[in-house]
Coordinates of C-alpha atoms in Angstrom, one line a residue:
Chain A
G57 CA 64.1 43.1 166.7
E58 CA 65.1 42.4 170.6
S59 CA 67.1 44.8 172.1
V60 CA 67.9 46.0 175.5
G61 CA 69.6 49.7 175.9
L62 CA 70.7 52.1 178.3
H63 CA 69.9 55.6 178.3
L64 CA 73.0 57.4 179.7
P65 CA 76.3 55.7 179.7
T66 CA 78.0 57.0 182.6
L67 CA 76.8 58.4 186.0
S68 CA 79.0 60.1 188.5
V69 CA 77.0 60.7 192.3
Q70 CA 79.0 61.9 195.4
E71 CA 79.0 59.2 198.3
G72 CA 75.9 59.0 200.4
D73 CA 73.6 60.2 197.0
N74 CA 71.2 58.2 195.6
S75 CA 71.3 56.8 192.1
I76 CA 69.5 55.9 189.5
I77 CA 70.6 53.9 186.2
N78 CA 67.9 53.6 183.4
C79 CA 67.4 50.9 181.0
A80 CA 64.6 50.6 178.0
Y81 CA 64.1 47.6 176.2
S82 CA 62.1 47.1 173.1
N83 CA 60.7 43.8 173.3
S84 CA 57.4 43.6 174.4
A85 CA 57.2 39.6 175.3
S86 CA 60.2 39.8 177.5
D87 CA 58.6 38.6 181.4
Y88 CA 61.6 38.7 183.1
F89 CA 64.4 41.4 183.7
I90 CA 67.4 41.0 185.6
W91 CA 70.4 44.0 187.2
Y92 CA 73.8 42.8 187.2
K93 CA 76.8 44.7 188.9
Q94 CA 80.3 44.4 187.1
E95 CA 83.1 45.0 188.7
S96 CA 86.5 45.2 186.4
G97 CA 88.4 42.1 185.7
K98 CA 85.1 40.2 186.9
G99 CA 82.1 38.2 185.9
P100 CA 78.4 40.1 186.3
Q101 CA 77.2 40.1 189.6
F102 CA 73.7 39.4 190.3
I103 CA 71.8 42.4 192.0
I104 CA 68.1 42.0 191.6
D105 CA 65.6 40.8 189.5
I106 CA 61.9 41.2 188.8
R107 CA 59.3 39.3 186.7
S108 CA 56.9 41.0 184.1
N109 CA 53.7 40.9 186.2
M110 CA 55.6 43.3 189.0
D111 CA 56.2 46.8 188.7
K112 CA 58.9 47.4 191.7
R113 CA 61.0 45.1 194.0
Q114 CA 63.2 46.2 196.4
G115 CA 65.9 44.5 197.8
Q116 CA 68.8 45.8 200.3
R117 CA 69.4 49.6 199.1
V118 CA 68.3 48.7 195.7
T119 CA 64.7 49.1 194.4
V120 CA 64.1 47.9 190.9
L121 CA 61.1 49.6 189.1
L122 CA 59.4 48.1 185.8
N123 CA 57.2 50.3 183.6
K124 CA 56.2 47.9 180.9
T125 CA 53.5 50.8 179.3
V126 CA 57.0 52.6 178.0
K127 CA 59.3 49.7 178.2
H128 CA 61.4 51.2 180.9
L129 CA 63.3 49.6 183.5
S130 CA 65.4 51.7 186.3
L131 CA 67.7 50.4 189.0
Q132 CA 67.8 52.8 192.2
I133 CA 71.1 52.6 194.9
A134 CA 70.1 54.2 197.8
A135 CA 72.8 55.9 200.0
T136 CA 75.2 55.1 197.3
Q137 CA 79.2 53.9 198.2
P138 CA 82.4 53.8 196.9
G139 CA 82.3 50.2 196.7
D140 CA 79.1 50.3 194.5
S141 CA 81.6 51.9 191.5
A142 CA 81.0 49.4 188.6
V143 CA 79.2 49.1 185.2
Y144 CA 75.6 48.1 186.0
F145 CA 74.0 46.5 182.9
C146 CA 70.4 45.6 182.6
A147 CA 69.4 42.6 181.2
E148 CA 65.6 40.6 179.8
K149 CA 64.8 37.3 179.0
G150 CA 62.6 36.8 176.3
G151 CA 58.5 35.2 176.5
P152 CA 58.4 31.7 175.3
S153 CA 59.6 30.8 172.0
R154 CA 57.9 30.4 168.8
S155 CA 57.7 26.4 169.5
G156 CA 56.3 27.1 173.0
G157 CA 59.4 26.5 174.7
S158 CA 60.8 28.6 177.9
N159 CA 63.4 30.8 176.6
Y160 CA 66.3 31.2 179.0
K161 CA 68.8 33.3 177.3
L162 CA 69.4 36.6 178.4
T163 CA 69.4 39.9 176.7
F164 CA 71.9 42.3 177.9
G165 CA 72.6 46.0 177.2
K166 CA 75.8 47.7 176.9
G167 CA 76.2 49.0 180.4
T168 CA 76.1 52.1 182.6
L169 CA 79.5 52.9 184.4
L170 CA 78.9 54.2 187.7
T171 CA 81.6 56.3 189.8
V172 CA 80.7 57.1 193.5
N173 CA 82.9 60.3 194.4
P174 CA 83.9 60.3 198.4
Chain B
D266 CA 84.0 28.9 197.2
T267 CA 81.0 27.3 195.8
G268 CA 80.4 30.1 192.8
V269 CA 81.1 29.3 189.2
S270 CA 84.6 28.5 188.6
Q271 CA 86.5 29.2 184.9
N272 CA 89.5 27.9 184.0
P273 CA 92.3 29.4 182.7
R274 CA 91.4 32.9 183.7
H275 CA 93.9 34.4 181.0
K276 CA 94.8 32.7 177.5
I277 CA 97.1 34.2 175.2
T278 CA 97.2 32.3 171.7
K279 CA 98.5 32.8 168.3
R280 CA 96.1 33.4 165.5
G281 CA 95.3 29.7 164.0
Q282 CA 95.8 27.9 167.5
N283 CA 93.1 25.7 169.1
V284 CA 92.1 26.9 172.9
T285 CA 89.4 25.3 175.3
F286 CA 88.2 26.7 178.1
R287 CA 86.8 25.2 181.1
C288 CA 83.7 26.0 183.2
D289 CA 82.5 24.4 186.5
P290 CA 78.7 25.4 187.5
I291 CA 77.7 26.0 191.0
S292 CA 77.0 22.0 191.9
E293 CA 73.3 21.5 191.9
H294 CA 72.7 24.4 189.0
N295 CA 71.2 22.2 185.7
R296 CA 71.7 24.9 183.4
L297 CA 74.9 26.2 182.2
Y298 CA 75.2 29.1 179.7
W299 CA 78.4 30.2 177.7
Y300 CA 78.7 34.3 176.9
R301 CA 80.8 36.1 175.3
Q302 CA 82.1 39.9 176.3
T303 CA 83.9 42.3 174.4
L304 CA 85.1 45.8 175.8
G305 CA 82.7 48.3 176.4
Q306 CA 79.6 45.8 175.7
G307 CA 77.3 43.8 177.6
P308 CA 77.7 39.8 177.3
E309 CA 76.4 37.8 174.5
F310 CA 74.8 34.5 174.5
L311 CA 76.6 31.8 172.9
T312 CA 74.9 28.6 174.1
Y313 CA 73.3 26.7 176.8
F314 CA 73.0 23.1 178.2
Q315 CA 70.4 21.4 180.5
N316 CA 72.1 19.0 182.2
E317 CA 74.3 17.4 179.2
A318 CA 72.0 18.6 176.1
Q319 CA 72.7 21.4 174.4
L320 CA 69.5 23.0 173.8
E321 CA 70.4 26.2 172.0
K322 CA 73.0 28.0 170.2
S323 CA 73.2 31.6 168.9
R324 CA 74.2 32.2 165.5
L325 CA 77.4 33.8 166.8
L326 CA 78.9 30.1 167.5
S327 CA 80.4 29.4 164.2
D328 CA 81.5 26.2 163.4
R329 CA 85.1 26.8 164.6
F330 CA 83.2 27.2 167.9
S331 CA 82.0 24.1 170.1
A332 CA 80.6 23.1 173.5
E333 CA 80.3 20.3 175.7
R334 CA 78.8 19.2 178.9
P335 CA 79.3 15.7 178.8
K336 CA 78.4 14.4 182.0
G337 CA 75.9 17.1 182.8
S338 CA 78.7 18.7 185.0
F339 CA 81.6 21.0 184.1
S340 CA 81.4 22.4 180.7
T341 CA 84.4 22.9 178.0
L342 CA 84.2 25.5 175.5
E343 CA 86.9 24.9 172.3
I344 CA 87.6 27.5 169.8
Q345 CA 89.6 25.9 166.5
R346 CA 91.8 28.4 164.5
T347 CA 91.6 31.5 166.6
E348 CA 91.0 34.6 165.1
Q349 CA 92.0 37.9 166.5
G350 CA 88.0 38.9 166.6
D351 CA 87.6 35.6 169.1
S352 CA 89.7 38.1 171.0
A353 CA 87.1 38.4 174.4
M354 CA 86.2 37.5 177.9
Y355 CA 84.2 34.2 177.8
L356 CA 81.9 34.0 180.3
C357 CA 80.1 31.1 182.0
A358 CA 77.1 31.1 184.1
S359 CA 74.5 28.6 185.6
S360 CA 71.4 28.5 187.1
L361 CA 68.6 26.3 188.7
L362 CA 66.3 24.0 186.7
G363 CA 63.0 26.6 187.4
S364 CA 64.8 29.5 188.2
Y365 CA 65.9 32.6 185.7
E366 CA 68.5 33.8 188.1
Q367 CA 72.2 33.1 186.2
Y368 CA 75.1 33.1 188.3
F369 CA 78.3 34.0 186.5
G370 CA 81.8 33.4 186.8
P371 CA 85.0 35.4 186.6
G372 CA 85.4 34.6 182.8
T373 CA 88.4 33.5 180.6
R374 CA 90.0 36.4 178.9
L375 CA 91.5 35.0 175.5
T376 CA 94.0 37.4 173.6
V377 CA 94.6 36.1 169.9
T378 CA 97.5 37.6 168.7

């Protein structure tokens, strides 16, 4: 069935280091992926997204890589800062439904807790 | 603030009571989504609206749950006869027609005692 999972539940890095958060997905029909950051007591905050016709997308200090061959997604954060400490979720949007209509719901993984040490 | 807003932010209720949550999406967003998140887990999809039409409901949405978006703007999520297992964060998100980017509100944390 459809699932999105993360390789590592926790990641601890030193301030200034680069962070890499990994995510595996199983639905080969998924055509859109998105990374969210969630701080304690807050809703998920959009970071970056990527469509399945791309393998890399860059934002400000963040890069998402998509490897469709092995169904793997990663989020790279450059020069990690204490303010980056949070839980990071990857989410996937499935492809068209069986009826042919668009499928807009997101399926989330469990999340990775990133801790940045000063 | 022009983001998604949710009220109340916290709700404590006794088992068996009914509760209602409200979500106000970003003003020009046509789609509105409800998710539920329990501690240590990612959000789980419950239902979504396009304008006032409810287009999809998860099997998680039992018959005690009902959602409405009567005028295609704000939405309400009602839980009848609450159970302790309903304790969770209820998140609302919205998106523009034609976009897959969903923007989340701060959530309503429900505690059923």
